[in-house]
């Protein structure tokens, strides 16, 4: 890997880490190795690849590139973000306990609450905005503190360094789901996290055309286990998916800059609009986490949530009436999306401690012309005010 230097800048790593020209033909882009198996030169010998669940060169390119973006020694790719999360959680044993931030991706809540609880793993939700509370109420069975920041969908900011310190004090690991920020805006491992989990489906892939997941770590023991589990469980991404994700991540930096700029334009509109009661965005000075966000993120990204003054029905009406913001789950693609979390992405959290307000609307602000996005949303908000 001659091109990959640890001192290279983020954009350089995105283009070159793991992506040297292919050795046989010089192809500049890592080819899609659409093969299930690899010929072996002799019995008991192989080229580094034997069977494509265990390893595939297109996947290796993706894993090296993503690890470089997170500043990690090890990277392991999965078929989806949930497969990545599940594989991390497989290390837990009956009786172990997870602390889950009390605002989290609905699927993470579902996996822990509906699947792992059945296997004897315990969990509890926690408000992680105050690390002292976590410390004071520490459960000795806790092995993992699992957090997102900014959180989904409330955009709460958690101090990664402070939570990692509490976890380490008690001998537990800190896992950060870095999907919302992306490695361009936030580097959890540098801040003290032990593992970073991604849904690469979102900003890293960036084009709403592929589902994938990823785990990065500097912990050799966890990395060896994850690699073993990746092969043993087999929730691996196919080569075409790895290719698409690699193509997407090359432009992560320029996309995140534009997502962040466009989100600021939308936040300005929302702050002034009478139909909106609260704007949830870590870049706002009045946001309780803005100080931590400024310290641990290089910009605030493209996710914006807001609450509609007239309540749930009006919120649903806004979400269903925009022209350019497409009504859909997911986030992080170049095109803008709008959704009602209570009835869509977070419906599985209804009645739980992770339930979200029913007047909430979540935006994934895309990279269309900012003025068009502002006009589109203003038009929908005007209809209900
Ligand atoms: C989408 C998402 C996931 C799950 O990822 P999939 O690729 O959909 O399996 C996990 N965490 C967050 C924050 C997400 O937005």
PDB file of C-alpha atoms and ligand atoms in Angstrom, residues 80-83 105 108 148 152 177 179-180 199-202 211-212 331, ligand 1:
ATOM      1  CA  UNK A  80     -25.674  -3.454   6.744  1.00  0.00           C
ATOM      2  CA  UNK A  81     -25.306  -1.170   9.712  1.00  0.00           C
ATOM      3  CA  UNK A  82     -27.459  -3.559  11.737  1.00  0.00           C
ATOM      4  CA  UNK A  83     -25.212  -6.491  10.790  1.00  0.00           C
ATOM      5  CA  UNK A 105     -31.587   4.585  16.059  1.00  0.00           C
ATOM      6  CA  UNK A 108     -30.477  -0.513  17.451  1.00  0.00           C
ATOM      7  CA  UNK A 148     -24.821   8.033  19.057  1.00  0.00           C
ATOM      8  CA  UNK A 152     -31.197  10.241  15.982  1.00  0.00           C
ATOM      9  CA  UNK A 177     -22.385   4.939  16.218  1.00  0.00           C
ATOM     10  CA  UNK A 179     -23.339   7.419  11.218  1.00  0.00           C
ATOM     11  CA  UNK A 180     -24.797  10.923  11.617  1.00  0.00           C
ATOM     12  CA  UNK A 199     -24.314   2.454   8.668  1.00  0.00           C
ATOM     13  CA  UNK A 200     -22.378   3.152   5.460  1.00  0.00           C
ATOM     14  CA  UNK A 201     -25.815   3.232   3.826  1.00  0.00           C
ATOM     15  CA  UNK A 202     -25.999   6.880   4.897  1.00  0.00           C
ATOM     16  CA  UNK A 211     -26.899  -0.741   2.166  1.00  0.00           C
ATOM     17  CA  UNK A 212     -23.788  -1.458   4.236  1.00  0.00           C
ATOM     18  CA  UNK A 331     -30.663   9.792   5.447  1.00  0.00           C
TER      19      UNK A 331
HETATM   20  C1  LIG B   1     -29.517   3.543   9.440  1.00  0.00           C
HETATM   21  C2  LIG B   1     -28.836   3.527  10.748  1.00  0.00           C
HETATM   22  C3  LIG B   1     -28.404   2.317  11.313  1.00  0.00           C
HETATM   23  C4  LIG B   1     -28.682   0.964  10.675  1.00  0.00           C
HETATM   24  O1  LIG B   1     -27.996   0.814   9.481  1.00  0.00           O
HETATM   25  P1  LIG B   1     -28.554  -0.073   8.231  1.00  0.00           P
HETATM   26  O2  LIG B   1     -27.494   0.125   7.207  1.00  0.00           O
HETATM   27  O3  LIG B   1     -29.881   0.485   7.847  1.00  0.00           O
HETATM   28  O4  LIG B   1     -28.662  -1.477   8.708  1.00  0.00           O
HETATM   29  C5  LIG B   1     -27.724   2.376  12.522  1.00  0.00           C
HETATM   30  N1  LIG B   1     -27.500   3.561  13.132  1.00  0.00           N
HETATM   31  C6  LIG B   1     -27.903   4.731  12.625  1.00  0.00           C
HETATM   32  C7  LIG B   1     -27.619   5.992  13.351  1.00  0.00           C
HETATM   33  C8  LIG B   1     -28.585   4.753  11.416  1.00  0.00           C
HETATM   34  O5  LIG B   1     -29.010   5.927  10.922  1.00  0.00           O
END
